[in-house]
């Protein structure tokens, strides 16, 4: 069972703003670790508060905010940013 990773337009813009090195690091994490894992929630942490349906992955100083669509086996990347800025 392989999960597919999809991006919102905002997440695509967030990734484009990063350095090439950070882009590669985040995309490799999503393709090699998250999509290949049988239960990607085991790698994530659930967010509480206003983003209670959101989950986050940590890649260095960056946070990847996602939502899981279980019926389609999709990890939807909603936002990507530095840990100091992404939760604001």
JSON list of N, CA and C in Angstrom, two decimals:
[
{"chain": "A", "resi": 1, "resn": "UNK", "atom": "N", "xyz": [0.85, -1.17, 0.00]},
{"chain": "A", "resi": 1, "resn": "UNK", "atom": "CA", "xyz": [0.00, 0.00, 0.00]},
{"chain": "A", "resi": 1, "resn": "UNK", "atom": "C", "xyz": [0.90, 1.24, 0.00]},
{"chain": "A", "resi": 2, "resn": "UNK", "atom": "N", "xyz": [0.91, 1.95, -1.10]},
{"chain": "A", "resi": 2, "resn": "UNK", "atom": "CA", "xyz": [1.75, 3.14, -1.24]},
{"chain": "A", "resi": 2, "resn": "UNK", "atom": "C", "xyz": [0.89, 4.39, -1.18]},
{"chain": "A", "resi": 3, "resn": "UNK", "atom": "N", "xyz": [1.34, 5.33, -0.40]},
{"chain": "A", "resi": 3, "resn": "UNK", "atom": "CA", "xyz": [0.66, 6.62, -0.29]},
{"chain": "A", "resi": 3, "resn": "UNK", "atom": "C", "xyz": [1.20, 7.55, -1.36]},
{"chain": "A", "resi": 4, "resn": "UNK", "atom": "N", "xyz": [0.32, 8.40, -1.87]},
{"chain": "A", "resi": 4, "resn": "UNK", "atom": "CA", "xyz": [0.71, 9.39, -2.87]},
{"chain": "A", "resi": 4, "resn": "UNK", "atom": "C", "xyz": [0.81, 10.75, -2.17]},
{"chain": "A", "resi": 5, "resn": "UNK", "atom": "N", "xyz": [1.79, 11.54, -2.55]},
{"chain": "A", "resi": 5, "resn": "UNK", "atom": "CA", "xyz": [1.97, 12.88, -1.98]},
{"chain": "A", "resi": 5, "resn": "UNK", "atom": "C", "xyz": [1.51, 13.90, -3.00]},
{"chain": "A", "resi": 6, "resn": "UNK", "atom": "N", "xyz": [0.59, 14.79, -2.57]},
{"chain": "A", "resi": 6, "resn": "UNK", "atom": "CA", "xyz": [0.11, 15.87, -3.43]},
{"chain": "A", "resi": 6, "resn": "UNK", "atom": "C", "xyz": [0.34, 17.19, -2.71]},
{"chain": "A", "resi": 7, "resn": "UNK", "atom": "N", "xyz": [0.39, 18.28, -3.49]},
{"chain": "A", "resi": 7, "resn": "UNK", "atom": "CA", "xyz": [0.70, 19.60, -2.95]},
{"chain": "A", "resi": 7, "resn": "UNK", "atom": "C", "xyz": [-0.41, 20.58, -3.27]},
{"chain": "A", "resi": 8, "resn": "UNK", "atom": "N", "xyz": [-0.74, 21.45, -2.32]},
{"chain": "A", "resi": 8, "resn": "UNK", "atom": "CA", "xyz": [-1.64, 22.57, -2.59]},
{"chain": "A", "resi": 8, "resn": "UNK", "atom": "C", "xyz": [-0.82, 23.63, -3.32]},
{"chain": "A", "resi": 9, "resn": "UNK", "atom": "N", "xyz": [-1.47, 24.58, -4.00]},
{"chain": "A", "resi": 9, "resn": "UNK", "atom": "CA", "xyz": [-0.71, 25.66, -4.65]},
{"chain": "A", "resi": 9, "resn": "UNK", "atom": "C", "xyz": [0.16, 26.44, -3.66]},
{"chain": "A", "resi": 10, "resn": "UNK", "atom": "N", "xyz": [-0.34, 26.64, -2.45]},
{"chain": "A", "resi": 10, "resn": "UNK", "atom": "CA", "xyz": [0.46, 27.36, -1.45]},
{"chain": "A", "resi": 10, "resn": "UNK", "atom": "C", "xyz": [1.73, 26.58, -1.10]},
{"chain": "A", "resi": 11, "resn": "UNK", "atom": "N", "xyz": [1.59, 25.28, -0.92]},
{"chain": "A", "resi": 11, "resn": "UNK", "atom": "CA", "xyz": [2.76, 24.45, -0.58]},
{"chain": "A", "resi": 11, "resn": "UNK", "atom": "C", "xyz": [3.78, 24.47, -1.71]},
{"chain": "A", "resi": 12, "resn": "UNK", "atom": "N", "xyz": [3.31, 24.45, -2.95]},
{"chain": "A", "resi": 12, "resn": "UNK", "atom": "CA", "xyz": [4.23, 24.52, -4.09]},
{"chain": "A", "resi": 12, "resn": "UNK", "atom": "C", "xyz": [5.02, 25.82, -4.06]},
{"chain": "A", "resi": 13, "resn": "UNK", "atom": "N", "xyz": [4.34, 26.94, -3.76]},
{"chain": "A", "resi": 13, "resn": "UNK", "atom": "CA", "xyz": [5.03, 28.23, -3.67]},
{"chain": "A", "resi": 13, "resn": "UNK", "atom": "C", "xyz": [6.02, 28.24, -2.51]},
{"chain": "A", "resi": 14, "resn": "UNK", "atom": "N", "xyz": [5.60, 27.67, -1.38]},
{"chain": "A", "resi": 14, "resn": "UNK", "atom": "CA", "xyz": [6.49, 27.61, -0.22]},
{"chain": "A", "resi": 14, "resn": "UNK", "atom": "C", "xyz": [7.78, 26.87, -0.56]},
{"chain": "A", "resi": 15, "resn": "UNK", "atom": "N", "xyz": [7.66, 25.76, -1.27]},
{"chain": "A", "resi": 15, "resn": "UNK", "atom": "CA", "xyz": [8.83, 24.96, -1.63]},
{"chain": "A", "resi": 15, "resn": "UNK", "atom": "C", "xyz": [9.70, 25.70, -2.64]},
{"chain": "A", "resi": 16, "resn": "UNK", "atom": "N", "xyz": [9.08, 26.40, -3.59]},
{"chain": "A", "resi": 16, "resn": "UNK", "atom": "CA", "xyz": [9.85, 27.15, -4.59]},
{"chain": "A", "resi": 16, "resn": "UNK", "atom": "C", "xyz": [10.70, 28.23, -3.96]},
{"chain": "A", "resi": 17, "resn": "UNK", "atom": "N", "xyz": [10.26, 28.77, -2.82]},
{"chain": "A", "resi": 17, "resn": "UNK", "atom": "CA", "xyz": [11.00, 29.85, -2.15]},
{"chain": "A", "resi": 17, "resn": "UNK", "atom": "C", "xyz": [12.23, 29.36, -1.39]},
{"chain": "A", "resi": 18, "resn": "UNK", "atom": "N", "xyz": [12.33, 28.06, -1.18]},
{"chain": "A", "resi": 18, "resn": "UNK", "atom": "CA", "xyz": [13.45, 27.50, -0.43]},
{"chain": "A", "resi": 18, "resn": "UNK", "atom": "C", "xyz": [14.69, 27.35, -1.32]},
{"chain": "A", "resi": 19, "resn": "UNK", "atom": "N", "xyz": [15.82, 27.19, -0.68]},
{"chain": "A", "resi": 19, "resn": "UNK", "atom": "CA", "xyz": [17.05, 26.94, -1.44]},
{"chain": "A", "resi": 19, "resn": "UNK", "atom": "C", "xyz": [16.95, 25.57, -2.12]},
{"chain": "A", "resi": 20, "resn": "UNK", "atom": "N", "xyz": [17.73, 25.38, -3.15]},
{"chain": "A", "resi": 20, "resn": "UNK", "atom": "CA", "xyz": [17.71, 24.11, -3.88]},
{"chain": "A", "resi": 20, "resn": "UNK", "atom": "C", "xyz": [18.04, 22.94, -2.96]},
{"chain": "A", "resi": 21, "resn": "UNK", "atom": "N", "xyz": [18.99, 23.14, -2.07]},
{"chain": "A", "resi": 21, "resn": "UNK", "atom": "CA", "xyz": [19.38, 22.09, -1.13]},
{"chain": "A", "resi": 21, "resn": "UNK", "atom": "C", "xyz": [18.21, 21.69, -0.22]},
{"chain": "A", "resi": 22, "resn": "UNK", "atom": "N", "xyz": [17.50, 22.69, 0.32]},
{"chain": "A", "resi": 22, "resn": "UNK", "atom": "CA", "xyz": [16.36, 22.41, 1.19]},
{"chain": "A", "resi": 22, "resn": "UNK", "atom": "C", "xyz": [15.19, 21.80, 0.42]},
{"chain": "A", "resi": 23, "resn": "UNK", "atom": "N", "xyz": [14.98, 22.27, -0.81]},
{"chain": "A", "resi": 23, "resn": "UNK", "atom": "CA", "xyz": [13.93, 21.67, -1.65]},
{"chain": "A", "resi": 23, "resn": "UNK", "atom": "C", "xyz": [14.19, 20.19, -1.84]},
{"chain": "A", "resi": 24, "resn": "UNK", "atom": "N", "xyz": [15.41, 19.85, -2.20]},
{"chain": "A", "resi": 24, "resn": "UNK", "atom": "CA", "xyz": [15.78, 18.46, -2.44]},
{"chain": "A", "resi": 24, "resn": "UNK", "atom": "C", "xyz": [15.59, 17.62, -1.17]},
{"chain": "A", "resi": 25, "resn": "UNK", "atom": "N", "xyz": [16.02, 18.17, -0.06]},
{"chain": "A", "resi": 25, "resn": "UNK", "atom": "CA", "xyz": [15.92, 17.45, 1.22]},
{"chain": "A", "resi": 25, "resn": "UNK", "atom": "C", "xyz": [14.46, 17.15, 1.58]},
{"chain": "A", "resi": 26, "resn": "UNK", "atom": "N", "xyz": [13.59, 18.13, 1.42]},
{"chain": "A", "resi": 26, "resn": "UNK", "atom": "CA", "xyz": [12.17, 17.95, 1.75]},
{"chain": "A", "resi": 26, "resn": "UNK", "atom": "C", "xyz": [11.50, 16.99, 0.78]},
{"chain": "A", "resi": 27, "resn": "UNK", "atom": "N", "xyz": [11.76, 17.15, -0.51]},
{"chain": "A", "resi": 27, "resn": "UNK", "atom": "CA", "xyz": [11.13, 16.28, -1.50]},
{"chain": "A", "resi": 27, "resn": "UNK", "atom": "C", "xyz": [11.61, 14.84, -1.37]},
{"chain": "A", "resi": 28, "resn": "UNK", "atom": "N", "xyz": [12.88, 14.65, -1.05]},
{"chain": "A", "resi": 28, "resn": "UNK", "atom": "CA", "xyz": [13.39, 13.29, -0.82]},
{"chain": "A", "resi": 28, "resn": "UNK", "atom": "C", "xyz": [12.73, 12.67, 0.40]},
{"chain": "A", "resi": 29, "resn": "UNK", "atom": "N", "xyz": [12.54, 13.45, 1.45]},
{"chain": "A", "resi": 29, "resn": "UNK", "atom": "CA", "xyz": [11.87, 12.94, 2.65]},
{"chain": "A", "resi": 29, "resn": "UNK", "atom": "C", "xyz": [10.45, 12.49, 2.31]},
{"chain": "A", "resi": 30, "resn": "UNK", "atom": "N", "xyz": [9.73, 13.33, 1.56]},
{"chain": "A", "resi": 30, "resn": "UNK", "atom": "CA", "xyz": [8.34, 13.00, 1.22]},
{"chain": "A", "resi": 30, "resn": "UNK", "atom": "C", "xyz": [8.26, 11.78, 0.31]},
{"chain": "A", "resi": 31, "resn": "UNK", "atom": "N", "xyz": [9.15, 11.66, -0.66]},
{"chain": "A", "resi": 31, "resn": "UNK", "atom": "CA", "xyz": [9.05, 10.55, -1.60]},
{"chain": "A", "resi": 31, "resn": "UNK", "atom": "C", "xyz": [9.64, 9.26, -1.05]},
{"chain": "A", "resi": 32, "resn": "UNK", "atom": "N", "xyz": [10.75, 9.35, -0.34]},
{"chain": "A", "resi": 32, "resn": "UNK", "atom": "CA", "xyz": [11.41, 8.13, 0.12]},
{"chain": "A", "resi": 32, "resn": "UNK", "atom": "C", "xyz": [10.90, 7.64, 1.46]},
{"chain": "A", "resi": 33, "resn": "UNK", "atom": "N", "xyz": [10.53, 8.53, 2.36]},
{"chain": "A", "resi": 33, "resn": "UNK", "atom": "CA", "xyz": [10.12, 8.09, 3.69]},
{"chain": "A", "resi": 33, "resn": "UNK", "atom": "C", "xyz": [8.60, 8.04, 3.83]},
{"chain": "A", "resi": 34, "resn": "UNK", "atom": "N", "xyz": [7.92, 9.15, 3.48]},
{"chain": "A", "resi": 34, "resn": "UNK", "atom": "CA", "xyz": [6.48, 9.26, 3.74]},
{"chain": "A", "resi": 34, "resn": "UNK", "atom": "C", "xyz": [5.68, 8.39, 2.79]},
{"chain": "A", "resi": 35, "resn": "UNK", "atom": "N", "xyz": [5.88, 8.54, 1.49]},
{"chain": "A", "resi": 35, "resn": "UNK", "atom": "CA", "xyz": [5.04, 7.79, 0.55]},
{"chain": "A", "resi": 35, "resn": "UNK", "atom": "C", "xyz": [5.31, 6.30, 0.60]},
{"chain": "A", "resi": 36, "resn": "UNK", "atom": "N", "xyz": [6.50, 5.90, 1.00]},
{"chain": "A", "resi": 36, "resn": "UNK", "atom": "CA", "xyz": [6.84, 4.47, 1.06]},
{"chain": "A", "resi": 36, "resn": "UNK", "atom": "C", "xyz": [6.42, 3.81, 2.37]},
{"chain": "A", "resi": 37, "resn": "UNK", "atom": "N", "xyz": [6.09, 4.59, 3.37]},
{"chain": "A", "resi": 37, "resn": "UNK", "atom": "CA", "xyz": [5.76, 4.04, 4.69]},
{"chain": "A", "resi": 37, "resn": "UNK", "atom": "C", "xyz": [4.33, 3.50, 4.68]},
{"chain": "A", "resi": 38, "resn": "UNK", "atom": "N", "xyz": [4.09, 2.33, 5.26]},
{"chain": "A", "resi": 38, "resn": "UNK", "atom": "CA", "xyz": [2.72, 1.78, 5.28]},
{"chain": "A", "resi": 38, "resn": "UNK", "atom": "C", "xyz": [1.76, 2.62, 6.12]},
{"chain": "A", "resi": 39, "resn": "UNK", "atom": "N", "xyz": [2.27, 3.33, 7.13]},
{"chain": "A", "resi": 39, "resn": "UNK", "atom": "CA", "xyz": [1.44, 4.21, 7.95]},
{"chain": "A", "resi": 39, "resn": "UNK", "atom": "C", "xyz": [2.20, 5.51, 8.20]},
{"chain": "A", "resi": 40, "resn": "UNK", "atom": "N", "xyz": [2.10, 6.49, 7.29]},
{"chain": "A", "resi": 40, "resn": "UNK", "atom": "CA", "xyz": [2.88, 7.71, 7.44]},
{"chain": "A", "resi": 40, "resn": "UNK", "atom": "C", "xyz": [2.55, 8.52, 8.69]},
{"chain": "A", "resi": 41, "resn": "UNK", "atom": "N", "xyz": [1.40, 8.28, 9.29]},
{"chain": "A", "resi": 41, "resn": "UNK", "atom": "CA", "xyz": [1.07, 8.99, 10.54]},
{"chain": "A", "resi": 41, "resn": "UNK", "atom": "C", "xyz": [2.07, 8.65, 11.65]},
{"chain": "A", "resi": 42, "resn": "UNK", "atom": "N", "xyz": [2.68, 7.49, 11.56]},
{"chain": "A", "resi": 42, "resn": "UNK", "atom": "CA", "xyz": [3.67, 7.09, 12.57]},
{"chain": "A", "resi": 42, "resn": "UNK", "atom": "C", "xyz": [4.90, 8.00, 12.53]},
{"chain": "A", "resi": 43, "resn": "UNK", "atom": "N", "xyz": [5.13, 8.67, 11.40]},
{"chain": "A", "resi": 43, "resn": "UNK", "atom": "CA", "xyz": [6.26, 9.57, 11.26]},
{"chain": "A", "resi": 43, "resn": "UNK", "atom": "C", "xyz": [5.89, 11.01, 11.58]},
{"chain": "A", "resi": 44, "resn": "UNK", "atom": "N", "xyz": [4.59, 11.29, 11.75]},
{"chain": "A", "resi": 44, "resn": "UNK", "atom": "CA", "xyz": [4.10, 12.65, 11.91]},
{"chain": "A", "resi": 44, "resn": "UNK", "atom": "C", "xyz": [3.61, 12.89, 13.34]},
{"chain": "A", "resi": 45, "resn": "UNK", "atom": "N", "xyz": [3.33, 14.15, 13.61]},
{"chain": "A", "resi": 45, "resn": "UNK", "atom": "CA", "xyz": [2.75, 14.54, 14.89]},
{"chain": "A", "resi": 45, "resn": "UNK", "atom": "C", "xyz": [1.49, 15.34, 14.60]},
{"chain": "A", "resi": 46, "resn": "UNK", "atom": "N", "xyz": [0.42, 15.02, 15.31]},
{"chain": "A", "resi": 46, "resn": "UNK", "atom": "CA", "xyz": [-0.84, 15.71, 15.10]},
{"chain": "A", "resi": 46, "resn": "UNK", "atom": "C", "xyz": [-0.79, 17.10, 15.73]},
{"chain": "A", "resi": 47, "resn": "UNK", "atom": "N", "xyz": [-1.30, 18.09, 15.00]},
{"chain": "A", "resi": 47, "resn": "UNK", "atom": "CA", "xyz": [-1.36, 19.45, 15.51]},
{"chain": "A", "resi": 47, "resn": "UNK", "atom": "C", "xyz": [-2.69, 19.68, 16.22]},
{"chain": "A", "resi": 48, "resn": "UNK", "atom": "N", "xyz": [-2.66, 20.46, 17.26]},
{"chain": "A", "resi": 48, "resn": "UNK", "atom": "CA", "xyz": [-3.89, 20.78, 18.00]},
{"chain": "A", "resi": 48, "resn": "UNK", "atom": "C", "xyz": [-4.22, 22.25, 17.79]},
{"chain": "A", "resi": 49, "resn": "UNK", "atom": "N", "xyz": [-5.39, 22.64, 18.26]},
{"chain": "A", "resi": 49, "resn": "UNK", "atom": "CA", "xyz": [-5.80, 24.04, 18.12]},
{"chain": "A", "resi": 49, "resn": "UNK", "atom": "C", "xyz": [-6.52, 24.29, 16.81]},
{"chain": "A", "resi": 50, "resn": "UNK", "atom": "N", "xyz": [-6.16, 25.35, 16.13]},
{"chain": "A", "resi": 50, "resn": "UNK", "atom": "CA", "xyz": [-6.86, 25.73, 14.90]},
{"chain": "A", "resi": 50, "resn": "UNK", "atom": "C", "xyz": [-6.59, 24.77, 13.76]},
{"chain": "A", "resi": 51, "resn": "UNK", "atom": "N", "xyz": [-5.48, 24.07, 13.80]},
{"chain": "A", "resi": 51, "resn": "UNK", "atom": "CA", "xyz": [-5.15, 23.13, 12.73]},
{"chain": "A", "resi": 51, "resn": "UNK", "atom": "C", "xyz": [-5.29, 21.70, 13.24]},
{"chain": "A", "resi": 52, "resn": "UNK", "atom": "N", "xyz": [-6.40, 21.40, 13.90]},
{"chain": "A", "resi": 52, "resn": "UNK", "atom": "CA", "xyz": [-6.52, 20.10, 14.56]},
{"chain": "A", "resi": 52, "resn": "UNK", "atom": "C", "xyz": [-6.60, 18.92, 13.59]},
{"chain": "A", "resi": 53, "resn": "UNK", "atom": "N", "xyz": [-6.97, 19.16, 12.36]},
{"chain": "A", "resi": 53, "resn": "UNK", "atom": "CA", "xyz": [-6.98, 18.08, 11.37]},
{"chain": "A", "resi": 53, "resn": "UNK", "atom": "C", "xyz": [-5.66, 18.00, 10.63]},
{"chain": "A", "resi": 54, "resn": "UNK", "atom": "N", "xyz": [-4.71, 18.78, 11.06]},
{"chain": "A", "resi": 54, "resn": "UNK", "atom": "CA", "xyz": [-3.42, 18.82, 10.38]},
{"chain": "A", "resi": 54, "resn": "UNK", "atom": "C", "xyz": [-2.37, 18.01, 11.15]},
{"chain": "A", "resi": 55, "resn": "UNK", "atom": "N", "xyz": [-1.42, 17.53, 10.40]},
{"chain": "A", "resi": 55, "resn": "UNK", "atom": "CA", "xyz": [-0.29, 16.79, 10.95]},
{"chain": "A", "resi": 55, "resn": "UNK", "atom": "C", "xyz": [0.98, 17.44, 10.45]},
{"chain": "A", "resi": 56, "resn": "UNK", "atom": "N", "xyz": [2.08, 17.27, 11.19]},
{"chain": "A", "resi": 56, "resn": "UNK", "atom": "CA", "xyz": [3.33, 17.88, 10.74]},
{"chain": "A", "resi": 56, "resn": "UNK", "atom": "C", "xyz": [4.45, 16.85, 10.72]},
{"chain": "A", "resi": 57, "resn": "UNK", "atom": "N", "xyz": [5.31, 17.05, 9.73]},
{"chain": "A", "resi": 57, "resn": "UNK", "atom": "CA", "xyz": [6.55, 16.31, 9.65]},
{"chain": "A", "resi": 57, "resn": "UNK", "atom": "C", "xyz": [7.68, 17.30, 9.91]},
{"chain": "A", "resi": 58, "resn": "UNK", "atom": "N", "xyz": [8.74, 16.84, 10.50]},
{"chain": "A", "resi": 58, "resn": "UNK", "atom": "CA", "xyz": [9.88, 17.69, 10.80]},
{"chain": "A", "resi": 58, "resn": "UNK", "atom": "C", "xyz": [11.06, 17.26, 9.93]},
{"chain": "A", "resi": 59, "resn": "UNK", "atom": "N", "xyz": [11.60, 18.22, 9.19]},
{"chain": "A", "resi": 59, "resn": "UNK", "atom": "CA", "xyz": [12.80, 17.98, 8.38]},
{"chain": "A", "resi": 59, "resn": "UNK", "atom": "C", "xyz": [13.77, 19.11, 8.70]},
{"chain": "A", "resi": 60, "resn": "UNK", "atom": "N", "xyz": [14.70, 18.85, 9.60]},
{"chain": "A", "resi": 60, "resn": "UNK", "atom": "CA", "xyz": [15.62, 19.90, 10.04]},
{"chain": "A", "resi": 60, "resn": "UNK", "atom": "C", "xyz": [14.86, 21.03, 10.71]},
{"chain": "A", "resi": 61, "resn": "UNK", "atom": "N", "xyz": [15.11, 22.26, 10.26]},
{"chain": "A", "resi": 61, "resn": "UNK", "atom": "CA", "xyz": [14.41, 23.42, 10.80]},
{"chain": "A", "resi": 61, "resn": "UNK", "atom": "C", "xyz": [13.09, 23.69, 10.10]},
{"chain": "A", "resi": 62, "resn": "UNK", "atom": "N", "xyz": [12.71, 22.83, 9.17]},
{"chain": "A", "resi": 62, "resn": "UNK", "atom": "CA", "xyz": [11.48, 23.04, 8.41]},
{"chain": "A", "resi": 62, "resn": "UNK", "atom": "C", "xyz": [10.37, 22.12, 8.90]},
{"chain": "A", "resi": 63, "resn": "UNK", "atom": "N", "xyz": [9.15, 22.60, 8.76]},
{"chain": "A", "resi": 63, "resn": "UNK", "atom": "CA", "xyz": [7.97, 21.82, 9.12]},
{"chain": "A", "resi": 63, "resn": "UNK", "atom": "C", "xyz": [7.10, 21.69, 7.89]},
{"chain": "A", "resi": 64, "resn": "UNK", "atom": "N", "xyz": [6.58, 20.49, 7.68]},
{"chain": "A", "resi": 64, "resn": "UNK", "atom": "CA", "xyz": [5.71, 20.20, 6.56]},
{"chain": "A", "resi": 64, "resn": "UNK", "atom": "C", "xyz": [4.33, 19.93, 7.15]},
{"chain": "A", "resi": 65, "resn": "UNK", "atom": "N", "xyz": [3.39, 20.82, 6.90]},
{"chain": "A", "resi": 65, "resn": "UNK", "atom": "CA", "xyz": [2.03, 20.69, 7.42]},
{"chain": "A", "resi": 65, "resn": "UNK", "atom": "C", "xyz": [1.21, 19.92, 6.39]},
{"chain": "A", "resi": 66, "resn": "UNK", "atom": "N", "xyz": [0.57, 18.84, 6.83]},
{"chain": "A", "resi": 66, "resn": "UNK", "atom": "CA", "xyz": [-0.15, 17.97, 5.90]},
{"chain": "A", "resi": 66, "resn": "UNK", "atom": "C", "xyz": [-1.53, 17.61, 6.43]},
{"chain": "A", "resi": 67, "resn": "UNK", "atom": "N", "xyz": [-2.32, 17.06, 5.54]},
{"chain": "A", "resi": 67, "resn": "UNK", "atom": "CA", "xyz": [-3.60, 16.43, 5.88]},
{"chain": "A", "resi": 67, "resn": "UNK", "atom": "C", "xyz": [-3.60, 15.06, 5.21]},
{"chain": "A", "resi": 68, "resn": "UNK", "atom": "N", "xyz": [-4.20, 14.11, 5.88]},
{"chain": "A", "resi": 68, "resn": "UNK", "atom": "CA", "xyz": [-4.28, 12.75, 5.33]},
{"chain": "A", "resi": 68, "resn": "UNK", "atom": "C", "xyz": [-5.67, 12.52, 4.75]},
{"chain": "A", "resi": 69, "resn": "UNK", "atom": "N", "xyz": [-5.71, 11.99, 3.54]},
{"chain": "A", "resi": 69, "resn": "UNK", "atom": "CA", "xyz": [-6.96, 11.62, 2.89]},
{"chain": "A", "resi": 69, "resn": "UNK", "atom": "C", "xyz": [-6.94, 10.10, 2.76]},
{"chain": "A", "resi": 70, "resn": "UNK", "atom": "N", "xyz": [-7.46, 9.44, 3.79]},
{"chain": "A", "resi": 70, "resn": "UNK", "atom": "CA", "xyz": [-7.35, 7.99, 3.89]},
{"chain": "A", "resi": 70, "resn": "UNK", "atom": "C", "xyz": [-8.05, 7.25, 2.75]},
{"chain": "A", "resi": 71, "resn": "UNK", "atom": "N", "xyz": [-9.18, 7.75, 2.32]},
{"chain": "A", "resi": 71, "resn": "UNK", "atom": "CA", "xyz": [-9.94, 7.04, 1.28]},
{"chain": "A", "resi": 71, "resn": "UNK", "atom": "C", "xyz": [-9.17, 6.97, -0.04]},
{"chain": "A", "resi": 72, "resn": "UNK", "atom": "N", "xyz": [-8.33, 7.98, -0.29]},
{"chain": "A", "resi": 72, "resn": "UNK", "atom": "CA", "xyz": [-7.55, 8.03, -1.54]},
{"chain": "A", "resi": 72, "resn": "UNK", "atom": "C", "xyz": [-6.08, 7.67, -1.34]},
{"chain": "A", "resi": 73, "resn": "UNK", "atom": "N", "xyz": [-5.68, 7.40, -0.10]},
{"chain": "A", "resi": 73, "resn": "UNK", "atom": "CA", "xyz": [-4.28, 7.15, 0.25]},
{"chain": "A", "resi": 73, "resn": "UNK", "atom": "C", "xyz": [-3.39, 8.30, -0.23]},
{"chain": "A", "resi": 74, "resn": "UNK", "atom": "N", "xyz": [-3.78, 9.52, 0.17]},
{"chain": "A", "resi": 74, "resn": "UNK", "atom": "CA", "xyz": [-3.06, 10.72, -0.24]},
{"chain": "A", "resi": 74, "resn": "UNK", "atom": "C", "xyz": [-2.60, 11.48, 1.01]},
{"chain": "A", "resi": 75, "resn": "UNK", "atom": "N", "xyz": [-1.36, 11.91, 0.97]},
{"chain": "A", "resi": 75, "resn": "UNK", "atom": "CA", "xyz": [-0.84, 12.86, 1.96]},
{"chain": "A", "resi": 75, "resn": "UNK", "atom": "C", "xyz": [-0.82, 14.20, 1.25]},
{"chain": "A", "resi": 76, "resn": "UNK", "atom": "N", "xyz": [-1.68, 15.13, 1.68]},
{"chain": "A", "resi": 76, "resn": "UNK", "atom": "CA", "xyz": [-1.80, 16.43, 1.04]},
{"chain": "A", "resi": 76, "resn": "UNK", "atom": "C", "xyz": [-0.91, 17.42, 1.80]},
{"chain": "A", "resi": 77, "resn": "UNK", "atom": "N", "xyz": [0.11, 17.93, 1.13]},
{"chain": "A", "resi": 77, "resn": "UNK", "atom": "CA", "xyz": [1.00, 18.92, 1.74]},
{"chain": "A", "resi": 77, "resn": "UNK", "atom": "C", "xyz": [0.32, 20.27, 1.61]},
{"chain": "A", "resi": 78, "resn": "UNK", "atom": "N", "xyz": [0.03, 20.89, 2.76]},
{"chain": "A", "resi": 78, "resn": "UNK", "atom": "CA", "xyz": [-0.71, 22.15, 2.80]},
{"chain": "A", "resi": 78, "resn": "UNK", "atom": "C", "xyz": [0.23, 23.34, 2.89]},
{"chain": "A", "resi": 79, "resn": "UNK", "atom": "N", "xyz": [1.31, 23.20, 3.66]},
{"chain": "A", "resi": 79, "resn": "UNK", "atom": "CA", "xyz": [2.21, 24.33, 3.91]},
{"chain": "A", "resi": 79, "resn": "UNK", "atom": "C", "xyz": [3.59, 23.79, 4.27]},
{"chain": "A", "resi": 80, "resn": "UNK", "atom": "N", "xyz": [4.62, 24.53, 3.86]},
{"chain": "A", "resi": 80, "resn": "UNK", "atom": "CA", "xyz": [6.00, 24.19, 4.20]},
{"chain": "A", "resi": 80, "resn": "UNK", "atom": "C", "xyz": [6.69, 25.48, 4.63]},
{"chain": "A", "resi": 81, "resn": "UNK", "atom": "N", "xyz": [7.38, 25.43, 5.76]},
{"chain": "A", "resi": 81, "resn": "UNK", "atom": "CA", "xyz": [8.07, 26.63, 6.21]},
{"chain": "A", "resi": 81, "resn": "UNK", "atom": "C", "xyz": [9.01, 26.38, 7.36]},
{"chain": "A", "resi": 82, "resn": "UNK", "atom": "N", "xyz": [9.76, 27.41, 7.69]},
{"chain": "A", "resi": 82, "resn": "UNK", "atom": "CA", "xyz": [10.67, 27.35, 8.82]},
{"chain": "A", "resi": 82, "resn": "UNK", "atom": "C", "xyz": [9.87, 27.20, 10.10]},
{"chain": "A", "resi": 83, "resn": "UNK", "atom": "N", "xyz": [10.41, 26.51, 11.06]},
{"chain": "A", "resi": 83, "resn": "UNK", "atom": "CA", "xyz": [9.68, 26.22, 12.29]},
{"chain": "A", "resi": 83, "resn": "UNK", "atom": "C", "xyz": [9.26, 27.48, 13.03]},
{"chain": "A", "resi": 84, "resn": "UNK", "atom": "N", "xyz": [9.98, 28.59, 12.87]},
{"chain": "A", "resi": 84, "resn": "UNK", "atom": "CA", "xyz": [9.61, 29.84, 13.54]},
{"chain": "A", "resi": 84, "resn": "UNK", "atom": "C", "xyz": [8.43, 30.53, 12.88]},
{"chain": "A", "resi": 85, "resn": "UNK", "atom": "N", "xyz": [8.17, 30.23, 11.62]},
{"chain": "A", "resi": 85, "resn": "UNK", "atom": "CA", "xyz": [7.16, 30.97, 10.86]},
{"chain": "A", "resi": 85, "resn": "UNK", "atom": "C", "xyz": [5.92, 30.16, 10.52]},
{"chain": "A", "resi": 86, "resn": "UNK", "atom": "N", "xyz": [6.03, 28.87, 10.41]},
{"chain": "A", "resi": 86, "resn": "UNK", "atom": "CA", "xyz": [4.96, 28.06, 9.84]},
{"chain": "A", "resi": 86, "resn": "UNK", "atom": "C", "xyz": [3.72, 27.99, 10.73]},
{"chain": "A", "resi": 87, "resn": "UNK", "atom": "N", "xyz": [3.87, 28.15, 12.03]},
{"chain": "A", "resi": 87, "resn": "UNK", "atom": "CA", "xyz": [2.72, 28.02, 12.92]},
{"chain": "A", "resi": 87, "resn": "UNK", "atom": "C", "xyz": [1.96, 29.33, 13.12]},
{"chain": "A", "resi": 88, "resn": "UNK", "atom": "N", "xyz": [2.42, 30.41, 12.55]},
{"chain": "A", "resi": 88, "resn": "UNK", "atom": "CA", "xyz": [1.77, 31.72, 12.74]},
{"chain": "A", "resi": 88, "resn": "UNK", "atom": "C", "xyz": [0.55, 31.87, 11.89]}
]
